[in-house]
XYZ file of N, CA and C in Angstrom:
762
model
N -5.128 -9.061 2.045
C -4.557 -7.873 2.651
C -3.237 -7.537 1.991
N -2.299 -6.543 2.304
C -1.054 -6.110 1.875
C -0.663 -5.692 2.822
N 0.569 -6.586 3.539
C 1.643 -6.573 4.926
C 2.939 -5.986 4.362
N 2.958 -6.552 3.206
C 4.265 -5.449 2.993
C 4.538 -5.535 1.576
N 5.415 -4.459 0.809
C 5.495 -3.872 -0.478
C 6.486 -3.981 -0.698
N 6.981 -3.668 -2.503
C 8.526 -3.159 -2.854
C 8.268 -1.843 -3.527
N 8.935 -0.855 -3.525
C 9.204 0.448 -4.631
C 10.965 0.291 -5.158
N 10.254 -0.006 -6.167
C 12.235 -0.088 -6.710
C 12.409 0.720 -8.014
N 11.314 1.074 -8.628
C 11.809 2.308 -9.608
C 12.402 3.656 -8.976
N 12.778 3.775 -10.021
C 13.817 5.829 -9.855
C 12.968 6.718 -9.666
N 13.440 7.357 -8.841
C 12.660 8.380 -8.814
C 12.477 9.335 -9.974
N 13.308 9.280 -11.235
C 12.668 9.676 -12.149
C 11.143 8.707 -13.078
N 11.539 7.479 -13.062
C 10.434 6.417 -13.825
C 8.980 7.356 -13.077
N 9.311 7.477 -11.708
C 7.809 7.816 -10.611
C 7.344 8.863 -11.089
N 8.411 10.235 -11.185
C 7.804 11.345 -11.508
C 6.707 11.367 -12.756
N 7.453 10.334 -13.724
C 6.965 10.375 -15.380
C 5.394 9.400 -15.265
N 5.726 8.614 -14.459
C 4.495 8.072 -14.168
C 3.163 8.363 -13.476
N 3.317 9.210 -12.839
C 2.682 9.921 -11.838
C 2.157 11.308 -11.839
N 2.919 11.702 -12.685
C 3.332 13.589 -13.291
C 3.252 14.267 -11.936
N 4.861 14.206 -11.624
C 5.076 14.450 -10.055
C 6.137 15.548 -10.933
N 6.577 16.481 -10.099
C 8.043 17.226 -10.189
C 8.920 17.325 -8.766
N 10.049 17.145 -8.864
C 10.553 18.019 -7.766
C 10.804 16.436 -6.853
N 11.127 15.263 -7.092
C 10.611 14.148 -6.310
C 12.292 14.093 -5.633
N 12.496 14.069 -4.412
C 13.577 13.810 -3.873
C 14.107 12.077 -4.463
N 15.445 12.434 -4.256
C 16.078 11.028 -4.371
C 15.959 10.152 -3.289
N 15.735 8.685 -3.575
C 15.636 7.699 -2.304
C 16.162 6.417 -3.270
N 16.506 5.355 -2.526
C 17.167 4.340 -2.871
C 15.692 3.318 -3.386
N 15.985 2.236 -3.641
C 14.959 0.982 -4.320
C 14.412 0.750 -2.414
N 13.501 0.251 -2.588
C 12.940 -0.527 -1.174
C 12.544 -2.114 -1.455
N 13.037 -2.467 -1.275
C 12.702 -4.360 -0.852
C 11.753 -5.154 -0.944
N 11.590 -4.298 1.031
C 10.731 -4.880 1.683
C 10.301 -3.812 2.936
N 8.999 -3.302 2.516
C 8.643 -2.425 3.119
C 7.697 -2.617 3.940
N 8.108 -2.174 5.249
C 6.921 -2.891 6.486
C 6.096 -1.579 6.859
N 5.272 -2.431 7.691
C 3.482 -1.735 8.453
C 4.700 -0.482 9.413
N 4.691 0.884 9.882
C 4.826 1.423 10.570
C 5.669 2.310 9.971
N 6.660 1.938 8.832
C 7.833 2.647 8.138
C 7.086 3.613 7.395
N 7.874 4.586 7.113
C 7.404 6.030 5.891
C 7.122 5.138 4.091
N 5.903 5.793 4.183
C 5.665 5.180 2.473
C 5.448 6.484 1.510
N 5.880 6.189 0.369
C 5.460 7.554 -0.628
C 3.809 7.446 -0.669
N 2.849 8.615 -1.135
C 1.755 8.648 -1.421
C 1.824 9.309 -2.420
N 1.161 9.827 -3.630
C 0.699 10.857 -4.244
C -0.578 11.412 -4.323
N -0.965 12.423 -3.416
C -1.896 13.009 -3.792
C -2.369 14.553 -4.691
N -3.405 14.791 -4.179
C -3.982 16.159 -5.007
C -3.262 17.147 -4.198
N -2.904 18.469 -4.743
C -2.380 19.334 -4.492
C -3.157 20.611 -4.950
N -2.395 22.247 -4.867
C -3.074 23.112 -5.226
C -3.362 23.426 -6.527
N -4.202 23.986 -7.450
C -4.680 24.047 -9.031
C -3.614 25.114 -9.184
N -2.869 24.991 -10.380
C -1.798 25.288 -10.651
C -2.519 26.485 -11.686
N -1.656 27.675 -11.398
C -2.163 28.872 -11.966
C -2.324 28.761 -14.145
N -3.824 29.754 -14.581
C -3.588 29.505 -15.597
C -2.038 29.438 -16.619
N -2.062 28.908 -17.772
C -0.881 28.628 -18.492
C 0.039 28.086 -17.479
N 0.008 27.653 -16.341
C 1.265 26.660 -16.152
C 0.961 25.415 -16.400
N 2.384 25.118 -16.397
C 2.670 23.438 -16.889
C 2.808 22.677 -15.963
N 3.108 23.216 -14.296
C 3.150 22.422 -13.431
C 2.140 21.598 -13.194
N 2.402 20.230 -12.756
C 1.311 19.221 -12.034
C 0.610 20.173 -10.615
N -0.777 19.415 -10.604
C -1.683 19.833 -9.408
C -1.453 18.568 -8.462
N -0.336 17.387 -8.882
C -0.450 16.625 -7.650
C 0.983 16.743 -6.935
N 1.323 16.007 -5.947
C 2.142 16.056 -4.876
C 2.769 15.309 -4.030
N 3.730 14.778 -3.719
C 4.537 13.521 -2.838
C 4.449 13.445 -1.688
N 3.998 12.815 -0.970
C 4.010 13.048 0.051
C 4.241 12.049 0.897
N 5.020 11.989 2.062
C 5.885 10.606 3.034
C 4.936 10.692 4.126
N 4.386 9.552 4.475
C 3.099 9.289 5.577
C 3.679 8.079 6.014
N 3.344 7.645 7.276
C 3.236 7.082 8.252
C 2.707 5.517 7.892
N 2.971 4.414 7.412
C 2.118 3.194 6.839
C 1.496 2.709 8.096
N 0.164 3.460 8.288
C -0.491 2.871 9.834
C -1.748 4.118 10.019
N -2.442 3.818 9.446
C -3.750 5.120 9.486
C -4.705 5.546 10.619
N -4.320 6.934 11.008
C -4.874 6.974 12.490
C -5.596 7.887 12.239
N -6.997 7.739 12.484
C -8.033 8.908 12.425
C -7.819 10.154 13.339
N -7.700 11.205 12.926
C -7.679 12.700 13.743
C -8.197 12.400 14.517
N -9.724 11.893 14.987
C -10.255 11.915 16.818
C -9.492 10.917 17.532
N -8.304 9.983 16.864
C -8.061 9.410 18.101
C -6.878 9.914 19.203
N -7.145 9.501 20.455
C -6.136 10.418 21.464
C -5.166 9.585 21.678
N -5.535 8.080 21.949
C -4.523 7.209 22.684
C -4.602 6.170 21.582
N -3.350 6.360 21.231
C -2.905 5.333 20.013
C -2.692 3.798 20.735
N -2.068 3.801 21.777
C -1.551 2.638 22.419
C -2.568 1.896 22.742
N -3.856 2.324 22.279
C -4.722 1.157 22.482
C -5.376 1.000 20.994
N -4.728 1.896 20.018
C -5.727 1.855 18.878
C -5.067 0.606 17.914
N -5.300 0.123 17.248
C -4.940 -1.028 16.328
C -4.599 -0.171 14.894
N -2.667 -0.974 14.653
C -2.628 -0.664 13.897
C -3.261 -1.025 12.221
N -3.767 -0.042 11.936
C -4.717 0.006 10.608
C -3.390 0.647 9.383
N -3.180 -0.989 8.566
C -2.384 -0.651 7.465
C -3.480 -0.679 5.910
N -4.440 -1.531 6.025
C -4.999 -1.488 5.109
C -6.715 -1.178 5.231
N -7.720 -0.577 4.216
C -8.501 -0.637 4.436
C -9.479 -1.654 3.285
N -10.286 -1.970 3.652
C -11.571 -2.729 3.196
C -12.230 -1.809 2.377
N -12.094 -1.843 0.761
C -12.758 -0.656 0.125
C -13.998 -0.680 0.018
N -14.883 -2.170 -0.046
C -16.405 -2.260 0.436
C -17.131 -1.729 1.456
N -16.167 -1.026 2.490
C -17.129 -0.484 3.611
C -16.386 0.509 4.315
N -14.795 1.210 3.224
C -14.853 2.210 3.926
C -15.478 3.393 4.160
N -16.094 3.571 2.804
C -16.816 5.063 3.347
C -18.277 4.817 4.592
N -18.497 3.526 4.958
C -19.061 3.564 6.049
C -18.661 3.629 7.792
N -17.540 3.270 7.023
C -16.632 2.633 8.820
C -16.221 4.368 9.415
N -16.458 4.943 9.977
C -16.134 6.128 10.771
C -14.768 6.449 10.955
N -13.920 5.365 11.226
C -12.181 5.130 11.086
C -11.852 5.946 9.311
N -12.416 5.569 8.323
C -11.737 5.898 7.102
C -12.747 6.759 6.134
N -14.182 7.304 6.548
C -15.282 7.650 5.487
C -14.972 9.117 5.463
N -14.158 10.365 6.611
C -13.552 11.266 6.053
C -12.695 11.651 4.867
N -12.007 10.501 4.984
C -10.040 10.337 4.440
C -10.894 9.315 2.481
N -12.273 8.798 2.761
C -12.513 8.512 1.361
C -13.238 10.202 0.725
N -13.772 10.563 1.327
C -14.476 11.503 0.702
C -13.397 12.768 0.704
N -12.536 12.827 1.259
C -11.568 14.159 1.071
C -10.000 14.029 0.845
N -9.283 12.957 1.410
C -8.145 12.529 1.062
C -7.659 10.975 0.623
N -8.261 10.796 -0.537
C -8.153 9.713 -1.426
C -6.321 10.008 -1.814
N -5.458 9.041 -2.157
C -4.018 9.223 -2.836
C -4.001 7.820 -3.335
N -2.353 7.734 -3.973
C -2.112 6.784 -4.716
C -0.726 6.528 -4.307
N -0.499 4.770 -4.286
C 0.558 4.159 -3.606
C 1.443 3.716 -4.344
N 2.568 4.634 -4.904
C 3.514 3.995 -6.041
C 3.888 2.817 -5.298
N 3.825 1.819 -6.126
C 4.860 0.267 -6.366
C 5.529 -0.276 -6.559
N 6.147 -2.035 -6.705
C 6.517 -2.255 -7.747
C 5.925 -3.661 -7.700
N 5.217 -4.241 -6.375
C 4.225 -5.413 -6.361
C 3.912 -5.311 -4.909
N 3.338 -6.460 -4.244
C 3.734 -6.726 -3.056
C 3.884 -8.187 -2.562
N 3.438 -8.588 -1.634
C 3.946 -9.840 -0.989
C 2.918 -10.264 -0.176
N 2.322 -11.818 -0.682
C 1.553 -12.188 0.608
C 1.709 -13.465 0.818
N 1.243 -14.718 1.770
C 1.501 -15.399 2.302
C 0.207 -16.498 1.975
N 0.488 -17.752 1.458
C -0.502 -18.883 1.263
C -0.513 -19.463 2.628
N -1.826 -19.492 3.671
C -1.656 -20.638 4.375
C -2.277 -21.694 4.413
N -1.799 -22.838 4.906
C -2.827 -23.945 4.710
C -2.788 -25.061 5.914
N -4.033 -24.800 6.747
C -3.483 -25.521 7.804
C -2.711 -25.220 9.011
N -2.053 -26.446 9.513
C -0.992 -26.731 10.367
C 0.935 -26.502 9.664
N 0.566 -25.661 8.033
C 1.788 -25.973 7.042
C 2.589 -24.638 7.074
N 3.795 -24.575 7.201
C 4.257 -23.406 6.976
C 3.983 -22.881 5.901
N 3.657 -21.152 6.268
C 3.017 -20.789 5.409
C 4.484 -20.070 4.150
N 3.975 -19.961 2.872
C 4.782 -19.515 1.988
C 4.560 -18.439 1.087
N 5.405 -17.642 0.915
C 5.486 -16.203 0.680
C 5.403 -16.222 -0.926
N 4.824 -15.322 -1.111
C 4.832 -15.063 -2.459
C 5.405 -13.569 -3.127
N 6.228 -13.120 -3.938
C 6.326 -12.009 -4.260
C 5.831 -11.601 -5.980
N 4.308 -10.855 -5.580
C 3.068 -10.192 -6.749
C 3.658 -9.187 -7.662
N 4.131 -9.261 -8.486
C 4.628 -8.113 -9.093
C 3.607 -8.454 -10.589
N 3.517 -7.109 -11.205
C 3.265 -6.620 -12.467
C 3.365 -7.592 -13.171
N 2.759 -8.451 -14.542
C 3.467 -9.448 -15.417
C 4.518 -8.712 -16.353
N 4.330 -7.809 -17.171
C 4.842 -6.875 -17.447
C 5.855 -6.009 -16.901
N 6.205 -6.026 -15.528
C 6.753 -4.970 -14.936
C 6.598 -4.196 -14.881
N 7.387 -2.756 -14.473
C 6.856 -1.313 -14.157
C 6.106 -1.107 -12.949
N 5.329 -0.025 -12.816
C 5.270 0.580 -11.571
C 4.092 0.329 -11.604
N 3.210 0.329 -10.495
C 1.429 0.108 -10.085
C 1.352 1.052 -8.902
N -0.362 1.277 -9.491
C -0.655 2.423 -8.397
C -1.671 1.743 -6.993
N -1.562 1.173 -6.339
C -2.223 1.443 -5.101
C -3.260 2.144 -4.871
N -4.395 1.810 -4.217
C -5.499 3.038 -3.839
C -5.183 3.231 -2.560
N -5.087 4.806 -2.221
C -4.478 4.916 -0.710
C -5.298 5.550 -0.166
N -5.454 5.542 1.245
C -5.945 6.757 2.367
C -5.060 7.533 2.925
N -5.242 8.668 3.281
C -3.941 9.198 4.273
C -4.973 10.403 5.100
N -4.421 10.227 6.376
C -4.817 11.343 7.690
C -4.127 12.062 8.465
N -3.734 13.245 8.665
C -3.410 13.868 9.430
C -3.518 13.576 10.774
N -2.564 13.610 11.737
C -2.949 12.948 13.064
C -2.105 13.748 14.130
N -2.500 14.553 15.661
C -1.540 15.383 16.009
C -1.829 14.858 17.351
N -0.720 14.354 18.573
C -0.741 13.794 19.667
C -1.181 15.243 20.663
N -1.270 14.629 21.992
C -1.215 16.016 22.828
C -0.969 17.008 23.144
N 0.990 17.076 21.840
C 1.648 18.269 22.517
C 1.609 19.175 21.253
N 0.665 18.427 20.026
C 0.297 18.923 19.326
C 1.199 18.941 17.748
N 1.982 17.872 18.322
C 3.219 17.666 16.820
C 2.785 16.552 16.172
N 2.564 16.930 14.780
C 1.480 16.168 13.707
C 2.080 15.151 12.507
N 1.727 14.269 12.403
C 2.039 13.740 11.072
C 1.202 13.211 10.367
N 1.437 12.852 9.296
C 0.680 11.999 8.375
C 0.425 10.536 7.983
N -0.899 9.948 8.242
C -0.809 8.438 8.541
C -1.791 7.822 7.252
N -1.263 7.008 6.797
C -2.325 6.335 5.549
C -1.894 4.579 5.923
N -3.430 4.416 4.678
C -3.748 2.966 4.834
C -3.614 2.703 2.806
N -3.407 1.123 2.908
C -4.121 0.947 1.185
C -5.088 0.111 1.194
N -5.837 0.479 0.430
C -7.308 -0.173 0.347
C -7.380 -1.273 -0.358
N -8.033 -2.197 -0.123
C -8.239 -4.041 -0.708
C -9.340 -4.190 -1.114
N -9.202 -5.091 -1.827
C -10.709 -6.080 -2.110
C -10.551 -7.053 -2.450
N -11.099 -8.057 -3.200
C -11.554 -9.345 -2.865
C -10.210 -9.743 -4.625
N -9.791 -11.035 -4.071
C -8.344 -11.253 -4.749
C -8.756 -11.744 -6.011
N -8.292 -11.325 -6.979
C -8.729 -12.121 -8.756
C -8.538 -13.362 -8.317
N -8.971 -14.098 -9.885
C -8.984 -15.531 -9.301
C -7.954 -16.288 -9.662
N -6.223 -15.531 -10.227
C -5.186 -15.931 -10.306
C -4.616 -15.579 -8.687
N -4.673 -15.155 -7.963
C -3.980 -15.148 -6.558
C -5.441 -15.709 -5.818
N -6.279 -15.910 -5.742
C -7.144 -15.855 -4.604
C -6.768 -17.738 -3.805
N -5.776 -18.585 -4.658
C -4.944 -19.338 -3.903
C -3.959 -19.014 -2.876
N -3.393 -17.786 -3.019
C -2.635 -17.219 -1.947
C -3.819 -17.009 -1.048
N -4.406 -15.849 -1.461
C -4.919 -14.819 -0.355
C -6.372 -14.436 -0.876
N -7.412 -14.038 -0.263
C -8.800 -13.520 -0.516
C -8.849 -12.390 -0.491
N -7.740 -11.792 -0.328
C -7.812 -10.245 -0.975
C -6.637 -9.446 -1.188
N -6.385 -8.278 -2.363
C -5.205 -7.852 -2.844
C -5.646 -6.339 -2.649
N -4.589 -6.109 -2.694
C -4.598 -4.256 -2.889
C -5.462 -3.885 -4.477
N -6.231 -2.510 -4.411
C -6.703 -2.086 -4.883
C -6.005 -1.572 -6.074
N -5.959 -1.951 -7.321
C -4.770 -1.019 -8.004
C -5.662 -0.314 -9.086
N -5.411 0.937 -8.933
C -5.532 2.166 -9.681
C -5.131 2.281 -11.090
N -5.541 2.339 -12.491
C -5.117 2.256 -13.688
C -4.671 3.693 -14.045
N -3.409 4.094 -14.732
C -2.899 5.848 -14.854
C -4.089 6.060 -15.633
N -5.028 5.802 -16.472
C -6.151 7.018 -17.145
C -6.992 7.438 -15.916
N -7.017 6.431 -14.709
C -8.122 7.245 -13.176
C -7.462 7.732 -12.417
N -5.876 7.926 -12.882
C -5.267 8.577 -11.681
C -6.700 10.116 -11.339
N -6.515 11.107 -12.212
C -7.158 11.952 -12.169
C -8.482 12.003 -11.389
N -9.000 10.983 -11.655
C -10.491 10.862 -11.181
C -10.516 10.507 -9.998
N -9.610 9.232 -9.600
C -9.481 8.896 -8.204
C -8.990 10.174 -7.144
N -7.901 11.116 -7.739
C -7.398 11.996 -6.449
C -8.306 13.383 -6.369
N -9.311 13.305 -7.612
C -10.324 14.452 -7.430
C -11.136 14.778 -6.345
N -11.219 14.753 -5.445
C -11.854 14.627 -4.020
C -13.061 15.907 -4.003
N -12.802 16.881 -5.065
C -13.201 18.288 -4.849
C -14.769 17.893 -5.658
N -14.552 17.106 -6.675
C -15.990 17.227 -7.270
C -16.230 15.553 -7.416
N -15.622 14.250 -7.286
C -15.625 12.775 -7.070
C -15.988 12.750 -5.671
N -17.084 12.205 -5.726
C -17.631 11.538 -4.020
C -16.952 10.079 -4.230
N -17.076 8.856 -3.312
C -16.805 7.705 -2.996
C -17.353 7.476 -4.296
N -18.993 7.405 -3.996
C -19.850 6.631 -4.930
C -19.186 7.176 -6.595
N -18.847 8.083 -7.002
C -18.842 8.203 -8.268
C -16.736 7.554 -8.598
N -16.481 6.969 -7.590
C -15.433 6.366 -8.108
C -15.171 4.961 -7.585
N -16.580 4.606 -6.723
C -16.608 3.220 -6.380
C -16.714 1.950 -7.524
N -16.506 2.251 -9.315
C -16.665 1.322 -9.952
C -14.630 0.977 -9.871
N -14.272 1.853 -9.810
C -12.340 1.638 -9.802
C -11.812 0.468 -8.447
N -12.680 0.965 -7.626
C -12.292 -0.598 -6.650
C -12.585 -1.951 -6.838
N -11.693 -2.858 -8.065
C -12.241 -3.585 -8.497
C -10.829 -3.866 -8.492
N -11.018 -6.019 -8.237
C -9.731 -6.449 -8.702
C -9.190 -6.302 -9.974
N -7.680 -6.313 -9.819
C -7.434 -5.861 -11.165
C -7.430 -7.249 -12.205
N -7.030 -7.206 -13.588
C -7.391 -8.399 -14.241
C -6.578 -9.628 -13.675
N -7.075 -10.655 -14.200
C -6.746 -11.842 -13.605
C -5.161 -11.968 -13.921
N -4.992 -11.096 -15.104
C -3.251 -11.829 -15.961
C -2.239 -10.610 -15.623
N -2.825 -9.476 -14.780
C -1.933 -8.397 -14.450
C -1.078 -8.869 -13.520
N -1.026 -9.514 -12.701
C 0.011 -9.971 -11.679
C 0.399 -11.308 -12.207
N 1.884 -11.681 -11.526
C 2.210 -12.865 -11.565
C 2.934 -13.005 -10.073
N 2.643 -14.188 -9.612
C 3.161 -14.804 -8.371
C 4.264 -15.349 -8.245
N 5.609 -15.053 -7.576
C 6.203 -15.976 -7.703
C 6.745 -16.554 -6.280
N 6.925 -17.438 -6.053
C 7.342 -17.754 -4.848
C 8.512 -17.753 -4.348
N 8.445 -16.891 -3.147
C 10.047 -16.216 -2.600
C 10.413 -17.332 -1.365
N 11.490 -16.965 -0.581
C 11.925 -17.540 0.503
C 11.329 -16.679 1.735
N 11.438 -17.177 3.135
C 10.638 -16.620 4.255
C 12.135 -15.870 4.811
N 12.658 -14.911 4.007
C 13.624 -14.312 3.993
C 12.713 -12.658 4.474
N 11.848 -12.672 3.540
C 11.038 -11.702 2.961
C 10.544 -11.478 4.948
N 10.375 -12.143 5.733
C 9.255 -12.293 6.969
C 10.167 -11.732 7.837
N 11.405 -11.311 7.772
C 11.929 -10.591 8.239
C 12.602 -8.898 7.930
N 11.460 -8.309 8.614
C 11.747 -6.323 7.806
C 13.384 -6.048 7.808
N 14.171 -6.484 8.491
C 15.528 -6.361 8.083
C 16.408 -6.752 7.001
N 15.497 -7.862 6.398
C 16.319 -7.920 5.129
C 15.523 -7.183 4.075
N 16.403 -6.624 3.095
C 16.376 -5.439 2.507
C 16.906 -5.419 1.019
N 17.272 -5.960 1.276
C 18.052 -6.914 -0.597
C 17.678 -7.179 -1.613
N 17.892 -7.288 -2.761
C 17.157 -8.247 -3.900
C 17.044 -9.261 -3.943
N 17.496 -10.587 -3.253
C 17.459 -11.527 -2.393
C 16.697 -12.084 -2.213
N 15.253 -11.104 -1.680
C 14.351 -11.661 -1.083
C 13.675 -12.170 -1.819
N 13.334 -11.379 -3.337
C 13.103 -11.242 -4.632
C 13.296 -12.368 -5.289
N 13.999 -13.417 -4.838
C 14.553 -14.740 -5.291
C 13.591 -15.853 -5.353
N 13.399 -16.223 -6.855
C 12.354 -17.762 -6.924
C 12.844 -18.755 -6.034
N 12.330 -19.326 -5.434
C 12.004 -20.883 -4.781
C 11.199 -21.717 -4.979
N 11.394 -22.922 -4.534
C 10.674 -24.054 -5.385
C 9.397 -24.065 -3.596
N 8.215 -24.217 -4.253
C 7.435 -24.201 -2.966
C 7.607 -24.968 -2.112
N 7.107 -24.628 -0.594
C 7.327 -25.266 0.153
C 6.317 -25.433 1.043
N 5.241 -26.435 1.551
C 4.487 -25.859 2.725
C 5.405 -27.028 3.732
N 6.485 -26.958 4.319
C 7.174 -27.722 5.421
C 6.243 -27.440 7.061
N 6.075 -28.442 7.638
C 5.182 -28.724 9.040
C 5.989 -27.221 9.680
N 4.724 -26.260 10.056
C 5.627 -25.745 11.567
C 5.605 -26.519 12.979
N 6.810 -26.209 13.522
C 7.240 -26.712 14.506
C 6.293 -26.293 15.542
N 6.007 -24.921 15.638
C 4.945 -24.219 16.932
C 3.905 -23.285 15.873
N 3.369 -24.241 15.384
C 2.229 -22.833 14.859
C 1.763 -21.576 15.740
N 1.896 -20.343 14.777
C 2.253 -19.254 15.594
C 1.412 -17.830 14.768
N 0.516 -16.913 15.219
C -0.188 -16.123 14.299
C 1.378 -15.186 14.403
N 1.343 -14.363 12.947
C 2.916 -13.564 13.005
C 2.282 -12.141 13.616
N 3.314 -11.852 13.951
C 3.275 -10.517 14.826
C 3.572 -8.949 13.753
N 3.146 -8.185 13.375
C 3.817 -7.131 12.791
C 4.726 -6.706 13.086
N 6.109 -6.778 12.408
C 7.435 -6.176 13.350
C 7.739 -4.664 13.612
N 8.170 -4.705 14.394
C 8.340 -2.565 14.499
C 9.714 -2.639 13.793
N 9.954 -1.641 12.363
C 11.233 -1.564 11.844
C 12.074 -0.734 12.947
N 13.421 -0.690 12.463
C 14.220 0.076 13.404
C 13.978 1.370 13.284
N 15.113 2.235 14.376
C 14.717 3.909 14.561
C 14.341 4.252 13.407
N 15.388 4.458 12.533
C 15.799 4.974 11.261
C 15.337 5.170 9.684
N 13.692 4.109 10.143
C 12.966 3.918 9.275
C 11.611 4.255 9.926
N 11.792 4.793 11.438
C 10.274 5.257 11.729
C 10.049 6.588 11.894
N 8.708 6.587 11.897
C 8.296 8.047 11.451
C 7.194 8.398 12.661
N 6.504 7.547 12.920
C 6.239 7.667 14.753
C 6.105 6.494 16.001
């Protein structure tokens, strides 16, 4: 799965990467949790003949994907990631594959080895290479009772290469820039004709490194977190399943 992310390029590196224009300024992100605003890029309107403008678009969604029919969120489960093997079947996400496919700028993310009764230990996935990675995203429109709407997406997983699948049994979906195009085509790309792109990415594209359980708290925010450590699986004291934290006001969006 993917619980939480970093974006730490400029918002210029994104635009050039992405062929975005117009991208507001925002600071590096850390450590980015389930419920906080995430960038997306999707498809936008076909840009009139002879222009040079991009047909795609930025857009700040909700990290928590709520299907348009649902009414009462407070019982719905938050959905940060989806299962790319069976979303276009699952009723929750087979709209949002066939019509609003996007892409999840990066800069790695973070997951957790457990083993046992052992505290579990964090890892932070970044690029071997560095630079930015694209995410395969969902995103939905979602409008409560009184009819004030926002935008909610998920990122899609699959089954973990076999350089992380010691952490975790499954990683985010990452998108290569020659399919940007193909992936956000929604208008003439069904699921099936872009279901060969949901594939782990190569085994030597990521490297793992192991952070401190600094990272397990959404308030720290630093480069810090980012920091090698020598592994650790130390006994927990109360084994405990972790809870998703709600970030503060100031970072939520609903």
């Amino acid at each position: 799965m993917c619980g939480r992310f970093s974006l730490l390029g400029t918002p210029e590196e994104i635009e050039a990467w992405f062929d975005l224009m117009e991208l507001e300024a925002f600071p590096p992100r850390f450590n980015i949790a389930p419920t906080q605003p995430i960038l997306m890029v999707v498809s936008g309107e076909t840009p009139p003949p002879g222009s040079n403008r991009s047909n795609r678009r930025a857009l700040l969604v909700r990290w928590g994907f709520i299907p348009g029919w649902v009414k009462d969120t407070a019982n719905y489960p938050l959905m940060i990631n989806a299962r790319s093997e069976t979303a276009i079947e699952k009723a929750s996400f087979k709209t949002a594959m066939r019509h609003r496919r996007a892409l999840v700028p990066a800069s790695g993310f973070y997951e957790w080895r457990r083993t046992g009764g052992k505290k579990a230990q964090a890892f932070w996935i970044r690029p071997r290479n560095g630079g930015i990675v694209a995410f395969a995203g969902l995103y939905e429109p979602w409008a409560n009772a009184e009819g004030s709407e926002i935008d909610t997406g998920a990122i899609l997983t699959t089954s973990a290469n076999e350089n992380l699948r010691f952490i975790h049994d499954r990683m985010p979906v990452v998108i290569e820039q020659k399919d940007f195009a193909r992936w956000l085509d929604c208008k003439t790309q069904e699921p099936r004709h872009v279901a060969d792109l949901m594939k782990p990415a190569q085994a030597d594209f990521f490297e793992a490194i192991p952070v401190s359980d600094k990272v397990n708290n959404f308030a720290n925010t630093g480069p810090e977190i980012q920091e090698r450590v020598a592994e650790t699986l130390e006994e927990r004291k109360k084994p405990a399943r972790a809870k998703p934290p709600e970030p503060d006001d100031q970072m939520k969006l609903f």
